[in-house]
Amino acid sequence: MGYKVVVAGATGNVGREMLNILAEREFPADEVVALASRRSLGTEVSYGDKTLKCKDIEGFDFSGYDIALFAIGSDATKQYAPIAAKAGCVVIDNSSLYRYDPEIPLVVPEVNPEAVDGYTKKNIIANPNCSTAQMVVALKPLHDRAKIKRVVVSTYQSVSGSGKEGIDELWDQTKGLYVPGQEKEPKKFTKQIAFNVIPHIDVFMEDGSTKEEWKMVAETKKIVDPSIKVTATCVRVPVFVGHSESLNIEFEEFLDEDEARDILREAPGILVVDKREDGGYVTPVECVGDYATFISRIRQDSTIENGLNLWCVSDNLRKGAALNAVQIAETLGKRCLKKG
C-alpha cells in the first residue's frame, strides 16, 4: 500500500518540479493530487507519463491523504497548512513560514534525517532556503571531521529563486537591450538584472543584512550546529537556474585539502569535480536538472590557521526546493510512516 500525496502549488516552478521528481524517483504513491488556486482550476500538469488536472485548494479535504508538499508561499501556507495538518496529512512546506519555529523540524535529509521524527508536534516539516540547503550538504561531512568554527559565504543566486516573474524579467530585459522598443524597466528586481549583479535578495534588516543573508545564518545553526558562526552576502546574478556559492570555512583543527576532497567524494548528495585545469569545475549551466550538489575549487586558505575555500553549485529548483522536499517525504516514509 502506497501513499496518498498532495502537491499544493502545482502550477508554479517548484510545484511542477515536485511532480517531476516524485515520478522520476518512483515515490511509492497510490494517488497524487495537484492543487492550485481557483484561477488555475483545471490547468493540466505533468506527473510522469500522466496528466493531472489541478483542483482548487480552497475547501479541499485533506482527510485520508498522507503527505502534502506545499509550494504556495507563506501567506497561503499560513491559511492551508494547519487545515491539512489537522486532517492528519503531514505538510512538507517549502516557504519560510515555519523554518524558525522550534517545534517544527527543518530538514536536509543528508544532514539531519533524524529531525523528521519531530514532525508529530505539529504535523509539519519545513524545507530550508535554497541557498542554505546546498551549503549545509557540503558543510556537514567536513564539520563531522574537523568541527567548523566560522563560514564566510558569498552567493551567486539565479533568477529562478524569485519565481517565474524573475525568469521572465531576465529574459525580457536581455531581449530589450538588443531590440529597440522592447526595453524593460526593473519590476521584480530593484535594478536591471540583465548583464548585471544585484547585492540584494529579500528585504533589508536593521543591521544592514538582508533577510536572505539572515536565513542562511539562522538555518545553518538549526540544521547543523548552533555554535557555527556564519556571515553571508547574497547576490542575484543573470543566470536562469542554478545557485553558486563561494565558501570560506574555518575549522577548529587542521583539515588538509586532499582529505577534505576525499570526505566530500564519499558524502551523500555530493559530486566532486575538482581538476586544476581549464573547465575542471562545475558552473550553473552543468548542474541544471541534476540531483547532486557539486563541489569544485577545494583549496587551503593560507591566511588563517585552519581554513579551506571551495565552490558549491546546485540546481536551486531541485536540491534547493523540490528535490529536498521529496527527499524529506522519502525519509519520513522510511523512518515514521512506513508505507509503500
PDB file of C-alpha atoms in Angstrom, residues 175-183:
ATOM      1  CA  LYS A 175      15.894  40.914 -25.399  1.00  0.00           C
ATOM      2  CA  GLY A 176      15.083  44.556 -24.756  1.00  0.00           C
ATOM      3  CA  LEU A 177      18.733  45.551 -24.763  1.00  0.00           C
ATOM      4  CA  TYR A 178      19.022  44.301 -28.348  1.00  0.00           C
ATOM      5  CA  VAL A 179      15.577  45.047 -29.789  1.00  0.00           C
ATOM      6  CA  PRO A 180      14.640  48.750 -29.949  1.00  0.00           C
ATOM      7  CA  GLY A 181      11.217  49.398 -28.480  1.00  0.00           C
ATOM      8  CA  GLN A 182      11.247  46.290 -26.264  1.00  0.00           C
ATOM      9  CA  GLU A 183      13.231  47.764 -23.386  1.00  0.00           C
TER      10      GLU A 183
END
